Amino acid sequence: MGDIAAALERVLPADRVVTDPEILASYARDQAAWAPYETPAAVVRPRETAEVAAVVACCAERGAPVVPRGAGTGLSGGANAVAGCVVISFEAMDRILRIDPDERLAVVQPGVVNDDLRAACAEHGLWYPPDPASSPWSTIGGNVATNAGGVCCVKYGVTRDYVLALEAVMGRGETVRLGRRTAKGVAGYDLAGLLVGSEGTLGVITEVTVRLRGARAAERTVVGCFGALTDAGRAVAAVTSRGVVPSALELVDRYCLRAVDDWKNMGLADSGDFLLLARCDAPGAAGDEEADAVLACFEEAGAMWSARSTDQAEADALFAARRLAYPALERLGPVLTKDVCVPRMLVPEMLGRIERIGAEEEIRIANIAHAGDGNLHPLMIVPAGDEAARARAQRAFDRIIDAALELGGTVTGEHGVGLLKMRGLAAEAGPAVLALHRAVKDALDPAGIFNPGKVFG
């Protein structure tokens, strides 16, 4: 495999292949600080599908691993380089190919940034709902690879719900089109759906067709301040029990608010120990009724303070703080993050278990969460160089996964398995289901080159 870079240079235009050691190092890993990685043998920055196909065919012939990469914002090590690999970076395949207002769909290359697509759709009175916290930087290809969610997925669903069709390069370099562009269709297996969330282990996605919605109605924002994490959890359960489906229901704790405040000076640190941020976007009077119902749930669960926001700038600032929480905490030291998901009515129990695990392992665990759909993001902050604290954090990480599974949950709600959650997936799926995964991979990736060693090993 030592000649893979030279082989790629023979089949690609001269400026596509990168071998400079310093540049290679910058493509070695995503944002999962604790996941292992290697320096790639080469990085390729293709501009069209035919170039991707040439890369895959060349690598399959030589047995060189292929690791697809979007913006590198992943949090599970899914885009981390492995020994001798070729990283395919889609930064130059960043064109919006088509927006069709009549059919309500868009066709994009994988390097298109999420927020750029949303802005382009808005010019046509349309909306692309999936909105991960990294939406200002993350790409559609990466979102598809991990089946990313986001703030509004409690009501509008995750990336898979919006992918209609894919173009992909498969195991020997053949290009295929999967899925459909019609409003409905049931012909054959759902192979496009299979690639969504496959984390680059089954093929390399080169084009995505996504479903769009009409522009959303104005949102009403409800804010609740709680003195205890479990009280906030009870408020979430109360909203669920009442049958209200907000367009967002987010939890942010004092550690996150303080970190954002120290970084951006937003004046949020005195807002409370635990904040619940809800939004309701039903049109007209129905939206007002939903917001009133959420407010009542907050009050009944013991909120120290709660209100419907009448200041749109203030409401937007609170949601901006939610999105900034992870990078703000990273400034304090290496962060190990989870994204377990549990049944919504068990959010209070899971939050209580996270608190106990943090106390028992003597690890500070900050909490942000897409609380409305049970997707919790405990964040373990460890001082740089403190190996004892790192070991305790790793134990806490494993215990949180085990606790989520005990409650009937899953090891990942949107970040993917990557490298960090392989043990958890094995426990969740069991041997028979893992064997099915391996059989699918063997069928679609006969050379075994796509992102090897990830997800299930």
Coordinates of C-alpha atoms in Angstrom, one line a residue:
M1 CA 0.0 0.0 0.0
G2 CA 3.0 2.3 0.1
D3 CA 2.6 3.2 -3.5
I4 CA -1.1 4.2 -3.2
A5 CA -0.4 8.0 -3.4
A6 CA 1.6 7.5 -6.6
A7 CA -1.1 5.3 -8.1
L8 CA -3.7 7.9 -7.3
E9 CA -1.7 10.6 -9.0
R10 CA -1.6 8.5 -12.2
V11 CA -5.4 8.3 -12.4
L12 CA -6.4 11.8 -11.1
P13 CA -5.8 15.4 -12.1
A14 CA -2.5 16.8 -10.6
D15 CA -4.0 18.9 -7.9
R16 CA -6.4 16.3 -6.4
V17 CA -3.9 14.2 -4.3
V18 CA -2.3 15.6 -1.2
T19 CA 0.8 14.1 0.4
D20 CA 2.3 17.0 2.4
P21 CA 2.8 15.6 5.9
E22 CA 1.5 18.7 7.7
I23 CA -1.7 18.8 5.6
L24 CA -2.2 15.1 6.0
A25 CA -2.1 15.5 9.8
S26 CA -4.9 18.0 9.6
Y27 CA -7.2 15.3 8.1
A28 CA -6.3 12.6 10.6
R29 CA -9.3 12.9 13.0
D30 CA -12.7 14.4 13.7
Q31 CA -13.7 16.2 16.9
A32 CA -13.8 13.1 19.0
A33 CA -10.7 14.0 21.1
W34 CA -10.4 10.6 22.7
A35 CA -10.8 8.4 19.6
P36 CA -7.6 6.8 18.2
Y37 CA -6.3 7.8 14.8
E38 CA -3.4 7.5 12.3
T39 CA -2.0 9.8 9.7
P40 CA -3.5 9.0 6.3
A41 CA -1.2 7.8 3.4
A42 CA -2.9 10.4 1.2
V43 CA -5.8 12.8 1.0
V44 CA -7.9 13.2 -2.1
R45 CA -10.1 16.2 -2.8
P46 CA -12.3 15.2 -5.7
R47 CA -14.5 17.6 -7.7
E48 CA -16.8 15.1 -9.4
T49 CA -18.2 11.6 -9.0
A50 CA -16.0 10.1 -11.7
E51 CA -12.9 11.0 -9.6
V52 CA -14.3 9.4 -6.5
A53 CA -15.0 6.2 -8.6
A54 CA -11.4 6.2 -9.8
V55 CA -10.1 6.5 -6.2
V56 CA -12.3 3.7 -4.9
A57 CA -11.3 1.4 -7.9
C58 CA -7.6 2.1 -7.3
C59 CA -7.9 1.5 -3.6
A60 CA -9.9 -1.7 -4.0
E61 CA -7.3 -3.1 -6.4
R62 CA -4.5 -2.5 -3.8
G63 CA -6.5 -3.2 -0.6
A64 CA -6.0 0.4 0.7
P65 CA -8.6 1.6 3.2
V66 CA -10.9 4.5 2.2
V67 CA -12.2 6.9 4.8
P68 CA -14.8 9.5 3.6
R69 CA -14.7 12.8 5.3
G70 CA -17.0 15.8 5.4
A71 CA -16.1 18.8 7.6
G72 CA -14.7 16.7 10.4
T73 CA -17.2 17.8 13.0
G74 CA -18.1 14.2 14.0
L75 CA -18.0 13.3 17.7
S76 CA -17.4 9.5 17.6
G77 CA -14.2 9.0 15.5
G78 CA -16.1 7.9 12.5
A79 CA -14.0 10.0 10.1
N80 CA -10.7 9.2 11.8
A81 CA -7.9 8.0 9.5
V82 CA -6.6 4.4 9.8
A83 CA -3.1 3.1 8.9
G84 CA -2.4 3.3 5.2
C85 CA -5.7 4.8 4.3
V86 CA -6.8 7.3 1.7
V87 CA -9.1 10.1 3.1
I88 CA -11.6 11.3 0.6
S89 CA -12.4 14.9 1.6
F90 CA -15.5 16.4 -0.1
E91 CA -14.7 20.0 0.6
A92 CA -14.5 20.8 -3.2
M93 CA -17.8 18.9 -4.0
D94 CA -19.9 21.7 -2.4
R95 CA -22.4 22.6 -5.1
I96 CA -26.2 22.8 -4.7
L97 CA -27.2 21.2 -8.0
R98 CA -30.9 21.9 -8.0
I99 CA -33.7 23.2 -5.8
D100 CA -37.1 22.3 -7.1
P101 CA -39.9 24.3 -5.4
D102 CA -42.6 22.4 -7.2
E103 CA -41.5 18.9 -6.2
R104 CA -40.1 20.3 -2.9
L105 CA -36.7 18.7 -3.2
A106 CA -33.0 19.7 -3.5
V107 CA -30.1 17.8 -5.1
V108 CA -26.7 18.6 -3.6
Q109 CA -23.1 17.4 -3.5
P110 CA -21.9 15.9 -0.2
G111 CA -19.7 18.9 0.7
V112 CA -22.6 21.4 0.9
V113 CA -22.7 22.9 4.4
N114 CA -26.0 22.3 6.2
D115 CA -26.8 26.0 6.9
D116 CA -25.9 27.0 3.3
L117 CA -28.5 24.6 2.0
R118 CA -31.1 25.9 4.5
A119 CA -30.4 29.5 3.4
A120 CA -30.7 28.6 -0.3
C121 CA -34.0 26.8 0.4
A122 CA -35.3 29.8 2.3
E123 CA -35.0 31.9 -0.8
H124 CA -37.6 29.7 -2.4
G125 CA -39.9 29.7 0.6
L126 CA -38.7 26.2 1.6
W127 CA -37.1 24.6 4.6
Y128 CA -34.7 21.7 5.1
P129 CA -35.4 20.7 8.8
P130 CA -32.4 18.6 10.0
D131 CA -30.3 21.0 12.1
P132 CA -27.5 19.5 14.1
A133 CA -25.7 21.8 16.5
S134 CA -22.8 21.9 14.0
S135 CA -25.1 23.0 11.2
P136 CA -23.0 26.2 10.5
W137 CA -20.0 23.9 9.7
S138 CA -21.1 20.3 9.1
T139 CA -21.9 19.0 5.6
I140 CA -24.9 17.2 4.2
G141 CA -22.7 14.2 3.3
G142 CA -21.5 13.9 6.9
N143 CA -25.1 14.4 8.2
V144 CA -26.2 11.6 5.9
A145 CA -23.3 9.3 7.0
T146 CA -24.3 9.6 10.7
N147 CA -28.0 10.1 10.2
A148 CA -27.7 13.4 12.1
G149 CA -30.5 14.9 14.1
G150 CA -30.7 18.3 15.8
V151 CA -32.8 20.7 17.8
C152 CA -36.0 20.4 15.8
C153 CA -36.0 16.6 15.2
V154 CA -38.3 16.1 18.2
K155 CA -41.1 17.2 15.9
Y156 CA -39.6 16.9 12.4
G157 CA -37.4 13.9 12.4
V158 CA -33.8 13.2 11.5
T159 CA -31.7 13.2 8.3
R160 CA -33.0 9.7 7.1
D161 CA -36.6 11.2 7.0
Y162 CA -35.5 13.7 4.4
V163 CA -33.2 11.6 2.1
L164 CA -35.1 10.6 -1.1
A165 CA -32.2 9.4 -3.2
L166 CA -28.4 9.0 -3.2
E167 CA -25.6 8.6 -5.8
A168 CA -22.8 6.5 -4.3
V169 CA -19.6 4.7 -5.4
M170 CA -19.6 1.1 -4.3
G171 CA -17.0 -1.5 -3.4
R172 CA -15.1 -1.9 -6.8
G173 CA -15.6 1.6 -8.0
E174 CA -19.0 1.2 -9.6
T175 CA -21.4 4.2 -9.4
V176 CA -25.0 3.6 -8.5
R177 CA -28.2 5.6 -7.9
L178 CA -30.3 4.5 -5.0
G179 CA -33.8 5.6 -3.9
R180 CA -36.2 7.8 -5.8
R181 CA -37.3 11.3 -6.5
T182 CA -41.0 10.6 -6.4
A183 CA -43.3 11.3 -3.5
K184 CA -43.7 7.6 -2.9
G185 CA -42.2 4.4 -4.2
V186 CA -41.7 0.8 -2.8
A187 CA -39.7 -0.9 -5.5
G188 CA -36.9 -3.1 -4.1
Y189 CA -35.0 -2.9 -0.9
D190 CA -34.5 0.5 0.7
L191 CA -30.8 0.6 -0.2
A192 CA -30.7 4.4 0.1
G193 CA -32.0 4.2 3.6
L194 CA -29.3 1.5 4.3
L195 CA -26.5 3.9 3.4
V196 CA -28.0 6.7 5.6
G197 CA -26.3 6.2 9.0
S198 CA -23.7 3.7 7.7
E199 CA -20.8 6.0 8.6
G200 CA -18.9 5.4 5.4
T201 CA -18.7 1.6 5.9
L202 CA -20.8 0.6 2.9
G203 CA -20.0 3.0 0.1
V204 CA -19.0 6.6 -0.6
I205 CA -21.9 9.0 -1.1
T206 CA -21.4 11.5 -4.0
E207 CA -24.8 13.1 -4.4
V208 CA -27.9 13.5 -2.1
T209 CA -31.5 14.3 -3.0
V210 CA -33.4 15.6 0.0
R211 CA -37.0 16.3 0.7
L212 CA -38.0 19.9 1.6
R213 CA -40.9 21.4 3.6
G214 CA -42.6 24.7 3.3
A215 CA -41.4 27.6 5.3
R216 CA -42.2 27.1 9.0
A217 CA -44.6 29.3 11.0
A218 CA -43.3 31.7 13.7
E219 CA -42.1 30.0 16.9
R220 CA -43.1 30.8 20.5
T221 CA -40.3 30.3 23.0
V222 CA -40.9 29.0 26.6
V223 CA -38.1 29.1 29.1
G224 CA -38.0 27.3 32.5
C225 CA -35.3 27.5 35.2
F226 CA -34.9 24.5 37.6
G227 CA -32.9 24.0 40.7
A228 CA -32.5 20.3 40.2
L229 CA -31.7 18.2 37.1
T230 CA -34.4 15.7 38.0
D231 CA -37.0 18.4 38.2
A232 CA -36.1 19.5 34.6
G233 CA -36.4 15.8 33.6
R234 CA -39.9 15.6 35.2
A235 CA -40.9 18.7 33.2
V236 CA -39.8 16.9 30.0
A237 CA -41.8 13.8 30.9
A238 CA -44.8 16.0 31.7
V239 CA -44.7 17.6 28.2
T240 CA -44.6 14.2 26.6
S241 CA -47.4 12.9 28.8
R242 CA -49.6 15.8 27.9
G243 CA -49.2 15.0 24.2
V244 CA -47.6 18.3 23.2
V245 CA -45.0 18.0 20.4
P246 CA -42.9 21.1 20.5
S247 CA -40.6 22.0 17.7
A248 CA -37.7 22.1 20.2
L249 CA -37.3 21.0 23.8
E250 CA -33.7 21.5 24.9
L251 CA -31.9 21.2 28.2
V252 CA -28.8 23.2 29.2
D253 CA -27.1 23.0 32.5
R254 CA -25.1 25.6 34.6
Y255 CA -21.7 24.3 33.4
C256 CA -22.6 24.8 29.8
L257 CA -24.1 28.2 30.4
R258 CA -21.0 29.4 32.4
A259 CA -18.6 28.1 29.7
V260 CA -20.5 29.9 27.0
D261 CA -20.6 33.1 29.1
D262 CA -16.9 33.0 29.8
W263 CA -16.2 32.6 26.1
K264 CA -18.8 34.9 24.5
N265 CA -19.8 37.1 27.4
M266 CA -23.5 36.6 26.7
G267 CA -24.7 37.3 30.2
L268 CA -26.3 33.8 30.7
A269 CA -24.5 32.5 33.8
D270 CA -27.1 33.8 36.2
S271 CA -30.1 32.4 34.3
G272 CA -30.3 29.3 36.6
D273 CA -28.8 25.9 37.3
F274 CA -30.8 24.1 34.6
L275 CA -32.7 25.6 31.8
L276 CA -35.3 24.0 29.6
L277 CA -35.8 25.8 26.3
A278 CA -38.9 25.0 24.3
R279 CA -40.3 26.2 21.1
C280 CA -43.7 25.7 19.5
D281 CA -44.5 26.4 15.9
A282 CA -48.0 25.3 15.3
P283 CA -49.8 28.1 13.4
G284 CA -52.2 30.6 14.9
A285 CA -54.0 29.9 18.2
A286 CA -52.8 26.3 18.2
G287 CA -49.2 27.5 18.7
D288 CA -50.3 29.7 21.6
E289 CA -52.1 26.8 23.2
E290 CA -49.1 24.6 22.9
A291 CA -46.8 27.2 24.4
D292 CA -49.3 27.6 27.3
A293 CA -49.4 23.9 27.9
V294 CA -45.5 23.6 28.0
L295 CA -45.4 26.5 30.4
A296 CA -47.9 24.8 32.7
C297 CA -45.8 21.6 32.6
F298 CA -42.7 23.5 33.6
E299 CA -44.5 25.2 36.5
E300 CA -46.1 21.9 37.7
A301 CA -42.7 20.2 37.7
G302 CA -41.3 22.7 40.1
A303 CA -39.7 25.4 37.9
M304 CA -38.1 28.1 40.0
W305 CA -39.0 30.5 37.2
S306 CA -40.7 30.1 33.9
A307 CA -42.2 32.3 31.2
R308 CA -43.1 32.7 27.6
S309 CA -40.4 34.9 26.0
T310 CA -41.6 38.2 24.5
D311 CA -38.1 39.2 23.4
Q312 CA -37.1 37.4 20.2
A313 CA -33.5 38.4 20.5
E314 CA -33.2 37.0 24.0
A315 CA -34.9 33.8 22.9
D316 CA -32.5 33.4 20.0
A317 CA -29.5 34.1 22.3
L318 CA -30.5 31.2 24.5
F319 CA -30.7 28.8 21.6
A320 CA -27.4 30.1 20.3
A321 CA -25.9 29.3 23.7
R322 CA -27.2 25.8 23.4
R323 CA -25.4 25.4 20.1
L324 CA -22.2 26.9 21.4
A325 CA -22.1 24.7 24.5
Y326 CA -19.8 21.9 23.2
P327 CA -17.1 24.2 21.7
A328 CA -17.3 26.3 24.8
L329 CA -16.6 23.3 27.0
E330 CA -13.7 22.2 24.8
R331 CA -11.9 25.3 25.8
L332 CA -11.7 24.0 29.3
G333 CA -10.0 20.7 28.4
P334 CA -10.6 17.5 26.5
V335 CA -14.3 16.6 26.4
L336 CA -15.7 13.0 26.2
T337 CA -19.3 13.2 25.0
K338 CA -22.1 10.7 24.9
D339 CA -25.4 10.9 23.0
V340 CA -27.4 8.1 24.5
C341 CA -31.2 8.0 23.8
V342 CA -33.8 6.6 26.2
P343 CA -37.6 6.4 26.2
R344 CA -38.9 9.9 26.8
M345 CA -40.8 9.1 30.0
L346 CA -37.5 7.8 31.4
V347 CA -35.5 11.0 30.9
P348 CA -35.8 11.9 34.7
E349 CA -34.4 8.5 35.7
M350 CA -31.6 8.7 33.2
L351 CA -30.6 12.2 34.2
G352 CA -30.6 11.0 37.8
R353 CA -28.3 8.1 37.0
I354 CA -25.9 10.4 35.1
E355 CA -25.7 12.7 38.2
R356 CA -24.9 9.7 40.4
I357 CA -22.3 8.3 38.1
G358 CA -20.6 11.7 37.9
A359 CA -20.5 11.9 41.7
E360 CA -19.3 8.3 42.2
E361 CA -16.5 8.7 39.6
E362 CA -15.6 12.2 40.8
I363 CA -16.0 13.6 37.3
R364 CA -17.7 16.8 36.3
I365 CA -20.4 15.9 33.8
A366 CA -22.1 18.8 32.0
N367 CA -25.5 18.1 30.4
I368 CA -27.0 19.3 27.2
A369 CA -29.8 17.4 25.7
H370 CA -32.4 17.2 23.0
A371 CA -34.6 16.4 25.9
G372 CA -37.9 16.2 24.0
D373 CA -36.9 13.0 22.3
G374 CA -34.8 11.5 25.1
N375 CA -31.5 12.2 23.4
L376 CA -29.1 13.1 26.1
H377 CA -25.6 14.5 25.7
P378 CA -23.6 14.1 29.0
L379 CA -20.2 15.8 28.5
M380 CA -17.2 14.7 30.7
I381 CA -14.6 17.4 31.1
V382 CA -11.1 16.3 32.0
P383 CA -8.1 18.6 32.7
A384 CA -5.4 18.1 30.1
G385 CA -2.8 15.6 31.2
D386 CA -4.8 14.2 34.1
E387 CA -4.6 10.5 33.4
A388 CA -6.4 9.5 36.6
A389 CA -9.3 11.7 35.7
R390 CA -9.3 10.4 32.2
A391 CA -9.6 6.8 33.5
R392 CA -12.5 7.8 35.7
A393 CA -14.2 9.6 32.8
Q394 CA -13.8 6.5 30.7
R395 CA -15.5 4.4 33.4
A396 CA -18.3 7.0 33.6
F397 CA -18.7 6.8 29.8
D398 CA -19.1 3.0 29.9
R399 CA -21.5 3.2 32.9
I400 CA -23.7 5.8 31.2
I401 CA -23.9 3.5 28.1
D402 CA -24.9 0.6 30.3
A403 CA -27.5 2.6 32.2
A404 CA -29.1 3.7 28.9
L405 CA -29.3 0.1 27.7
E406 CA -30.8 -1.0 31.0
L407 CA -33.6 1.5 30.5
G408 CA -34.3 0.2 27.0
G409 CA -32.3 3.0 25.3
T410 CA -29.7 3.1 22.6
V411 CA -26.0 3.9 22.6
T412 CA -26.3 6.7 20.0
G413 CA -29.2 8.9 19.0
E414 CA -27.4 10.9 16.3
H415 CA -23.6 11.1 16.6
G416 CA -23.0 7.5 15.3
V417 CA -21.0 4.6 16.7
G418 CA -17.6 5.3 15.1
L419 CA -14.9 4.1 17.3
L420 CA -16.1 5.2 20.7
K421 CA -19.3 3.2 21.0
M422 CA -18.4 -0.1 19.5
R423 CA -18.6 -1.9 22.8
G424 CA -22.0 -0.4 23.4
L425 CA -23.3 -1.4 20.0
A426 CA -22.1 -5.0 20.6
A427 CA -24.1 -5.1 23.9
E428 CA -27.2 -3.4 22.3
A429 CA -27.3 -5.5 19.2
G430 CA -26.1 -8.9 20.3
P431 CA -24.2 -11.5 18.2
A432 CA -26.9 -12.4 15.8
V433 CA -27.6 -8.8 14.7
L434 CA -23.9 -8.0 14.5
A435 CA -23.6 -11.0 12.1
L436 CA -26.3 -9.4 9.9
H437 CA -24.3 -6.2 9.8
R438 CA -21.2 -8.0 8.8
A439 CA -23.0 -9.9 6.1
V440 CA -24.4 -6.7 4.6
K441 CA -20.9 -5.1 4.7
D442 CA -19.3 -8.1 3.1
A443 CA -21.9 -8.0 0.3
L444 CA -21.5 -4.2 -0.4
D445 CA -17.8 -3.9 0.3
P446 CA -16.2 -7.1 -1.0
A447 CA -12.7 -5.7 -0.8
G448 CA -13.2 -4.6 2.8
I449 CA -11.9 -1.1 2.2
F450 CA -14.6 1.2 3.4
N451 CA -13.9 2.7 6.8
P452 CA -12.6 -0.5 8.3
G453 CA -12.5 -1.1 12.0
K454 CA -15.4 1.3 12.7
V455 CA -19.0 0.8 14.0
F456 CA -18.7 -3.0 14.6
G457 CA -15.1 -3.8 13.9

